[in-house]
Tab-separated table of C-alpha atoms in Angstrom:
chain	number	residue	atom	x	y	z
A	35	UNK	CA	226.980	186.965	-93.681
A	36	UNK	CA	229.800	186.315	-90.980
A	37	UNK	CA	229.222	189.532	-89.429
A	38	UNK	CA	225.476	188.816	-89.279
A	39	UNK	CA	226.229	185.222	-87.649
A	40	UNK	CA	228.476	187.130	-85.320
A	41	UNK	CA	225.926	189.613	-84.152
A	42	UNK	CA	222.891	186.974	-83.990
A	43	UNK	CA	224.941	184.740	-81.811
A	44	UNK	CA	226.163	187.554	-79.638
A	45	UNK	CA	222.397	188.380	-78.889
A	46	UNK	CA	221.656	184.458	-78.198
A	47	UNK	CA	224.609	184.367	-75.770
A	48	UNK	CA	223.306	187.133	-73.814
A	49	UNK	CA	220.084	185.439	-73.519
A	50	UNK	CA	221.775	182.198	-72.336
A	51	UNK	CA	222.990	184.015	-69.173
A	52	UNK	CA	219.610	183.873	-67.968
A	53	UNK	CA	219.023	180.357	-69.351
A	54	UNK	CA	221.926	178.387	-67.611
A	55	UNK	CA	222.867	180.172	-64.124
A	56	UNK	CA	223.731	177.050	-62.595
A	57	UNK	CA	226.743	176.369	-64.685
A	58	UNK	CA	229.633	178.185	-66.619
A	59	UNK	CA	228.785	179.563	-70.052
A	60	UNK	CA	231.489	179.278	-72.639
A	61	UNK	CA	231.391	180.688	-75.932
A	62	UNK	CA	233.453	179.468	-79.138
A	63	UNK	CA	233.667	181.345	-82.417
A	64	UNK	CA	235.667	181.131	-85.400
A	65	UNK	CA	234.347	183.828	-87.238
A	66	UNK	CA	236.809	186.785	-88.091
A	67	UNK	CA	236.698	189.591	-85.396
A	68	UNK	CA	235.193	187.129	-82.841
A	69	UNK	CA	234.333	188.455	-79.503
A	70	UNK	CA	233.589	185.058	-77.777
A	71	UNK	CA	235.616	183.129	-74.958
A	72	UNK	CA	237.595	181.112	-77.342
A	73	UNK	CA	238.052	180.553	-81.417
A	74	UNK	CA	239.075	176.791	-80.858
A	75	UNK	CA	236.313	174.473	-79.751
A	76	UNK	CA	239.132	171.742	-78.339
A	77	UNK	CA	240.692	174.730	-76.324
A	78	UNK	CA	237.378	175.255	-74.942
A	79	UNK	CA	236.856	171.916	-74.005
A	80	UNK	CA	239.990	171.140	-72.225
A	81	UNK	CA	239.520	174.688	-70.213
A	82	UNK	CA	235.989	173.927	-69.223
A	83	UNK	CA	234.844	172.696	-65.948
A	84	UNK	CA	232.615	169.462	-65.411
A	85	UNK	CA	229.075	170.063	-66.354
A	86	UNK	CA	229.790	173.608	-68.367
A	87	UNK	CA	227.847	174.670	-71.371
A	88	UNK	CA	229.783	175.337	-74.485
A	89	UNK	CA	227.897	177.394	-77.147
A	90	UNK	CA	229.239	177.296	-80.426
A	91	UNK	CA	228.421	180.076	-82.900
A	92	UNK	CA	227.164	179.558	-86.329
A	93	UNK	CA	229.901	179.570	-88.683
A	94	UNK	CA	230.566	178.700	-92.514
A	95	UNK	CA	233.953	177.165	-91.499
A	96	UNK	CA	233.960	173.858	-89.515
A	97	UNK	CA	235.251	173.599	-85.696
A	98	UNK	CA	237.070	170.425	-86.586
A	99	UNK	CA	237.136	167.456	-84.550
A	100	UNK	CA	237.196	167.363	-80.822
A	101	UNK	CA	237.703	165.033	-77.599
A	102	UNK	CA	235.355	164.946	-74.808
A	103	UNK	CA	236.927	163.588	-71.359
A	104	UNK	CA	234.496	165.135	-68.764
A	105	UNK	CA	230.761	165.795	-68.619
A	106	UNK	CA	229.983	168.913	-70.813
A	107	UNK	CA	227.059	170.125	-72.635
A	108	UNK	CA	227.850	171.367	-76.177
A	109	UNK	CA	224.966	173.488	-77.911
A	110	UNK	CA	224.402	174.992	-81.195
A	111	UNK	CA	221.685	177.324	-82.439
A	112	UNK	CA	220.288	174.496	-84.871
A	113	UNK	CA	221.401	172.387	-87.664
A	114	UNK	CA	219.219	174.605	-90.242
A	115	UNK	CA	218.591	177.806	-88.432
A	116	UNK	CA	216.504	180.084	-90.397
A	117	UNK	CA	217.992	183.438	-89.124
A	118	UNK	CA	221.224	182.664	-90.446
A	119	UNK	CA	219.948	180.977	-94.131
A	120	UNK	CA	220.711	177.657	-92.912
A	121	UNK	CA	224.445	178.039	-91.482
A	122	UNK	CA	224.907	176.263	-88.249
A	123	UNK	CA	228.033	175.256	-86.258
A	124	UNK	CA	229.438	172.035	-87.702
A	125	UNK	CA	232.009	169.658	-86.011
A	126	UNK	CA	233.816	167.013	-88.081
A	127	UNK	CA	233.955	164.483	-85.218
A	128	UNK	CA	233.264	164.112	-81.548
A	129	UNK	CA	235.182	161.255	-79.522
A	130	UNK	CA	234.004	160.523	-75.887
A	131	UNK	CA	237.258	159.311	-74.515
A	132	UNK	CA	237.997	157.433	-71.347
A	133	UNK	CA	241.489	156.192	-72.189
A	134	UNK	CA	243.818	158.165	-69.867
A	135	UNK	CA	244.676	157.109	-66.577
A	136	UNK	CA	243.167	157.683	-64.141
A	137	UNK	CA	240.063	157.578	-66.427
A	138	UNK	CA	238.170	160.629	-67.258
A	139	UNK	CA	234.649	160.364	-67.238
A	140	UNK	CA	232.150	162.165	-69.863
A	141	UNK	CA	229.189	160.410	-68.630
A	142	UNK	CA	226.050	162.487	-68.589
A	143	UNK	CA	227.183	164.878	-71.411
A	144	UNK	CA	224.517	166.227	-74.024
A	145	UNK	CA	224.836	167.335	-77.420
A	146	UNK	CA	222.197	169.425	-79.332
A	147	UNK	CA	221.555	171.819	-82.240
A	148	UNK	CA	224.768	170.962	-84.133
A	149	UNK	CA	225.726	169.571	-87.370
A	150	UNK	CA	228.115	166.473	-86.476
A	151	UNK	CA	229.957	164.057	-89.206
A	152	UNK	CA	230.537	161.250	-86.543
A	153	UNK	CA	230.457	160.645	-83.010
A	154	UNK	CA	232.565	157.767	-81.350
A	155	UNK	CA	233.898	156.597	-78.167
A	156	UNK	CA	237.454	155.314	-77.050
A	157	UNK	CA	239.124	153.627	-74.041
A	158	UNK	CA	242.085	152.054	-72.639
A	159	UNK	CA	242.658	148.550	-74.412
A	160	UNK	CA	241.833	146.087	-71.855
A	161	UNK	CA	240.210	148.549	-69.365
A	162	UNK	CA	236.478	149.231	-70.862
A	163	UNK	CA	235.155	151.941	-69.047
A	164	UNK	CA	231.345	152.790	-69.056
A	165	UNK	CA	229.973	155.677	-71.431
A	166	UNK	CA	226.662	156.355	-69.907
A	167	UNK	CA	223.619	158.609	-69.971
A	168	UNK	CA	224.515	160.512	-73.082
A	169	UNK	CA	222.018	162.918	-74.651
A	170	UNK	CA	222.017	163.425	-78.335
A	171	UNK	CA	219.180	165.895	-79.497
A	172	UNK	CA	218.018	167.905	-82.126
A	173	UNK	CA	221.354	167.528	-84.044
A	174	UNK	CA	222.082	166.747	-87.672
A	175	UNK	CA	224.316	163.581	-87.516
A	176	UNK	CA	226.043	161.318	-89.905
A	177	UNK	CA	227.113	158.356	-88.047
A	178	UNK	CA	227.545	157.026	-84.696
A	179	UNK	CA	229.927	154.163	-83.594
A	180	UNK	CA	230.472	153.252	-80.167
A	181	UNK	CA	232.889	150.867	-78.163
A	182	UNK	CA	231.778	148.498	-75.407
A	183	UNK	CA	230.106	149.604	-71.942
A	184	UNK	CA	227.752	152.456	-73.646
A	185	UNK	CA	224.711	152.463	-71.860
A	186	UNK	CA	221.534	154.654	-71.442
A	187	UNK	CA	222.116	156.430	-74.617
A	188	UNK	CA	219.055	158.767	-75.496
A	189	UNK	CA	219.107	159.859	-79.507
A	190	UNK	CA	216.038	161.941	-79.976
A	191	UNK	CA	214.964	164.448	-82.624
A	192	UNK	CA	218.010	164.403	-84.689
A	193	UNK	CA	218.213	164.104	-88.482
A	194	UNK	CA	220.510	160.882	-89.159
A	195	UNK	CA	221.888	160.432	-92.449
A	196	UNK	CA	224.183	157.481	-91.912
A	197	UNK	CA	224.193	154.458	-89.719
A	198	UNK	CA	224.146	153.943	-85.833
A	199	UNK	CA	226.468	150.851	-84.750
A	200	UNK	CA	226.929	150.155	-81.141
A	201	UNK	CA	228.727	147.148	-79.479
A	202	UNK	CA	226.554	143.927	-78.519
A	203	UNK	CA	226.800	144.923	-74.422
A	204	UNK	CA	225.438	148.462	-74.785
A	205	UNK	CA	222.078	148.432	-73.345
A	206	UNK	CA	219.285	150.784	-72.717
A	207	UNK	CA	219.545	152.860	-76.002
A	208	UNK	CA	216.540	154.810	-76.955
A	209	UNK	CA	216.098	155.942	-80.619
A	210	UNK	CA	212.861	158.127	-80.395
A	211	UNK	CA	211.398	160.821	-82.761
A	212	UNK	CA	214.504	160.933	-85.307
A	213	UNK	CA	214.286	161.421	-88.927
A	214	UNK	CA	216.755	158.444	-90.701
A	215	UNK	CA	217.322	159.904	-93.941
A	216	UNK	CA	220.255	157.470	-94.445
A	217	UNK	CA	222.353	157.028	-97.568
A	218	UNK	CA	224.372	153.747	-96.383
A	219	UNK	CA	223.700	150.246	-98.154
A	220	UNK	CA	224.080	148.424	-95.312
A	221	UNK	CA	222.005	148.282	-91.906
A	222	UNK	CA	220.869	151.494	-90.725
A	223	UNK	CA	220.734	150.325	-86.848
A	224	UNK	CA	223.070	147.325	-85.869
A	225	UNK	CA	223.920	145.079	-82.621
A	226	UNK	CA	220.576	146.819	-80.573
A	227	UNK	CA	219.716	144.603	-77.655
A	228	UNK	CA	216.296	143.532	-76.158
A	229	UNK	CA	216.418	146.457	-73.934
A	230	UNK	CA	216.860	149.031	-76.575
A	231	UNK	CA	213.422	151.131	-77.965
A	232	UNK	CA	213.281	152.216	-81.503
A	233	UNK	CA	210.024	154.434	-81.619
A	234	UNK	CA	208.253	157.032	-83.249
A	235	UNK	CA	210.916	157.539	-86.142
A	236	UNK	CA	210.732	157.994	-89.887
A	237	UNK	CA	213.393	155.873	-92.041
A	238	UNK	CA	213.404	157.252	-95.507
A	239	UNK	CA	215.526	155.692	-98.236
A	240	UNK	CA	215.656	157.057	-102.078
A	241	UNK	CA	218.998	156.510	-103.558
A	242	UNK	CA	219.389	152.692	-103.336
A	243	UNK	CA	219.245	149.503	-105.645
A	244	UNK	CA	218.473	146.114	-104.750
A	245	UNK	CA	214.992	144.644	-103.332
A	246	UNK	CA	215.164	145.326	-99.874
A	247	UNK	CA	215.672	148.266	-97.464
A	248	UNK	CA	217.725	146.999	-94.754
A	249	UNK	CA	216.889	148.786	-91.001
A	250	UNK	CA	218.239	146.311	-88.625
A	251	UNK	CA	221.054	144.151	-88.382
A	252	UNK	CA	221.901	141.689	-85.389
A	253	UNK	CA	219.169	143.480	-83.301
A	254	UNK	CA	216.639	142.133	-80.870
A	255	UNK	CA	214.908	145.365	-80.005
A	256	UNK	CA	211.291	146.659	-79.812
A	257	UNK	CA	210.239	148.897	-82.669
A	258	UNK	CA	207.030	150.434	-82.639
A	259	UNK	CA	204.882	153.730	-84.239
A	260	UNK	CA	207.820	154.142	-86.892
A	261	UNK	CA	207.615	154.826	-90.744
A	262	UNK	CA	209.661	152.828	-93.148
A	263	UNK	CA	209.499	154.598	-96.684
A	264	UNK	CA	211.311	153.410	-99.734
A	265	UNK	CA	211.243	155.372	-102.962
A	266	UNK	CA	212.460	152.709	-105.776
A	267	UNK	CA	210.668	150.552	-107.653
A	268	UNK	CA	212.687	147.688	-107.107
A	269	UNK	CA	212.232	147.662	-103.369
A	270	UNK	CA	209.703	144.838	-102.402
A	271	UNK	CA	210.579	144.584	-98.710
A	272	UNK	CA	211.439	146.479	-95.329
A	273	UNK	CA	214.496	144.305	-94.015
A	274	UNK	CA	214.177	143.820	-90.291
A	275	UNK	CA	215.855	140.323	-90.213
A	276	UNK	CA	219.236	140.915	-91.456
A	277	UNK	CA	222.294	139.461	-89.306
A	278	UNK	CA	219.689	137.185	-87.542
A	279	UNK	CA	217.506	140.295	-86.174
A	280	UNK	CA	214.501	139.526	-84.355
A	281	UNK	CA	212.905	142.599	-83.868
A	282	UNK	CA	209.382	142.921	-82.273
A	283	UNK	CA	207.595	145.560	-84.499
A	284	UNK	CA	204.155	147.026	-83.761
A	285	UNK	CA	202.136	149.960	-85.374
A	286	UNK	CA	204.470	150.613	-87.849
A	287	UNK	CA	204.173	151.985	-91.463
A	288	UNK	CA	205.682	150.689	-94.593
A	289	UNK	CA	205.181	152.194	-98.133
A	290	UNK	CA	206.871	152.685	-101.305
A	291	UNK	CA	206.207	155.826	-103.020
A	292	UNK	CA	206.531	154.470	-106.533
A	293	UNK	CA	203.622	152.189	-105.980
A	294	UNK	CA	205.632	149.032	-105.474
A	295	UNK	CA	204.011	146.628	-103.162
A	296	UNK	CA	206.032	145.580	-100.114
A	297	UNK	CA	206.128	142.509	-98.294
A	298	UNK	CA	203.986	142.899	-95.069
A	299	UNK	CA	205.709	143.886	-91.981
A	300	UNK	CA	205.815	141.338	-89.326
A	301	UNK	CA	204.080	141.892	-85.748
A	302	UNK	CA	201.029	143.470	-84.716
A	303	UNK	CA	199.119	146.508	-85.770
A	304	UNK	CA	201.157	147.394	-88.486
A	305	UNK	CA	200.084	149.631	-91.445
A	306	UNK	CA	201.238	147.908	-94.391
A	307	UNK	CA	201.385	149.473	-97.708
A	308	UNK	CA	199.892	152.729	-96.570
A	309	UNK	CA	200.861	156.188	-97.456
A	310	UNK	CA	201.705	158.385	-94.709
A	311	UNK	CA	199.697	161.257	-95.983
A	312	UNK	CA	202.577	164.021	-94.854
A	313	UNK	CA	200.612	167.637	-94.879
A	314	UNK	CA	203.477	168.701	-97.127
A	315	UNK	CA	206.142	166.683	-98.915
A	316	UNK	CA	206.189	167.033	-102.734
A	317	UNK	CA	208.838	164.405	-103.546
A	318	UNK	CA	210.179	162.638	-100.447
A	319	UNK	CA	213.703	162.395	-102.108
A	320	UNK	CA	215.636	163.322	-98.801
A	321	UNK	CA	214.870	165.409	-95.520
A	322	UNK	CA	213.651	169.181	-95.705
A	323	UNK	CA	212.868	171.554	-93.352
A	324	UNK	CA	210.324	173.117	-96.151
A	325	UNK	CA	208.336	169.765	-95.665
A	326	UNK	CA	205.712	169.014	-92.843
A	327	UNK	CA	206.069	165.794	-92.131
A	328	UNK	CA	202.653	165.553	-89.730
A	329	UNK	CA	200.278	163.015	-91.031
A	330	UNK	CA	196.921	164.062	-92.084
A	331	UNK	CA	195.522	160.461	-91.583
A	332	UNK	CA	194.397	160.758	-88.081
A	333	UNK	CA	193.983	156.869	-87.765
A	334	UNK	CA	197.770	156.196	-87.912
A	335	UNK	CA	197.825	155.698	-84.281
A	336	UNK	CA	200.542	154.400	-82.131
A	337	UNK	CA	200.854	151.952	-79.205
A	338	UNK	CA	200.225	155.254	-76.962
A	339	UNK	CA	197.279	156.496	-78.914
A	340	UNK	CA	199.470	159.270	-80.350
A	341	UNK	CA	200.356	159.775	-83.886
A	342	UNK	CA	203.068	157.499	-85.289
A	343	UNK	CA	206.193	158.934	-86.799
A	344	UNK	CA	208.470	161.909	-85.360
A	345	UNK	CA	205.748	164.017	-83.891
A	346	UNK	CA	204.236	160.701	-81.571
A	347	UNK	CA	204.679	160.764	-78.099
A	348	UNK	CA	203.435	164.586	-78.005
A	349	UNK	CA	207.070	165.226	-79.145
A	350	UNK	CA	207.702	169.165	-80.411
A	351	UNK	CA	209.675	167.646	-83.499
A	352	UNK	CA	212.105	170.889	-84.515
A	353	UNK	CA	212.599	170.819	-88.346
A	354	UNK	CA	215.805	173.238	-87.935
A	355	UNK	CA	216.931	171.542	-84.813
A	356	UNK	CA	216.541	174.218	-82.373
A	357	UNK	CA	217.720	173.263	-78.926
A	358	UNK	CA	215.089	173.013	-76.314
A	359	UNK	CA	217.323	174.644	-73.959
A	360	UNK	CA	218.223	177.497	-75.944
A	361	UNK	CA	216.446	180.536	-77.139
A	362	UNK	CA	216.436	181.496	-80.637
A	363	UNK	CA	215.387	184.394	-82.690
A	364	UNK	CA	212.351	183.794	-85.009
A	365	UNK	CA	212.729	187.223	-86.851
A	366	UNK	CA	214.891	190.446	-86.870
A	367	UNK	CA	214.522	194.018	-88.282
A	368	UNK	CA	217.560	195.969	-89.023
A	369	UNK	CA	216.626	199.360	-88.714
A	370	UNK	CA	220.275	200.694	-88.715
A	371	UNK	CA	223.493	199.216	-90.269
A	372	UNK	CA	225.128	199.660	-86.648
A	373	UNK	CA	222.252	198.256	-84.588
A	374	UNK	CA	219.953	195.184	-84.537
A	375	UNK	CA	216.334	195.744	-83.241
A	376	UNK	CA	214.898	192.299	-82.310
A	377	UNK	CA	211.209	191.273	-82.526
A	378	UNK	CA	209.350	188.293	-81.519
A	379	UNK	CA	212.430	186.561	-79.663
A	380	UNK	CA	211.114	183.405	-78.276
A	381	UNK	CA	212.345	181.279	-75.487
A	382	UNK	CA	212.142	177.721	-75.950
């Protein structure tokens, strides 16, 4: 498996040279007999120049935790890549850091195609520097926890399995086209202000007890075109008012797969107690790359006239988390143990 992963990633790295010609391309691989620039992610980050791209090879071994103090772009080949039987690049935690003097600045960084347990920020006590314009796209992420002054973050196309909690002075966050398969028993989203947007997401919760599925706590944002799905007979409400929340809901769907009737969502144009009619999702117990989350119900339209859920806004949701800025291999035929012949290599 490890040799196959290395060969596949080497091919991708060669293709990358034609994709990101404006910045340095740094490769990181902790597999045995690595031919990459680095085996340590943190060392690669420390030696990178601002605006460099760091490509992590898929590996069965985690790359550990890392700290980012400059504008960088981390890329993996996907959180569930088919060509490696689902093995991607895993990072224990990523910390954006502005605690040094003079302050460093990771503003403008982006992360895509990775498996990440946690993302957080840190700054010097009493000196809250801004962390702005961060893009997290097409990853599998457990939790996001930010400190003060984090603005203009875009969270798009991810599978999020935990929670997101930001400070109350964080502004202009966008949560769009994500699949929240949260296992936490508290709120999924906390402290969103009225300039934050939650649109075209799927919120699925199956392994829970109690009578309500808590989505928002202390939130005052706009929420449109979402799907809220429970899968427990005891759940009778989608809770969007926890912690004094006042969330403006529109064109959103609520459904309990057990048949329990949910209290109607507040707001306008909502699809209360309506089956999302996914093309293929036999059990809906958790997120799966084998499911098809397109809705076969053409009447479930959002505020923009496109479908509600993760494929709305004409967004090409990638079930396997392929980065839009990287090539990936669709299929491969091995003709000789020493050589690989690529077929159907597609750039996205």
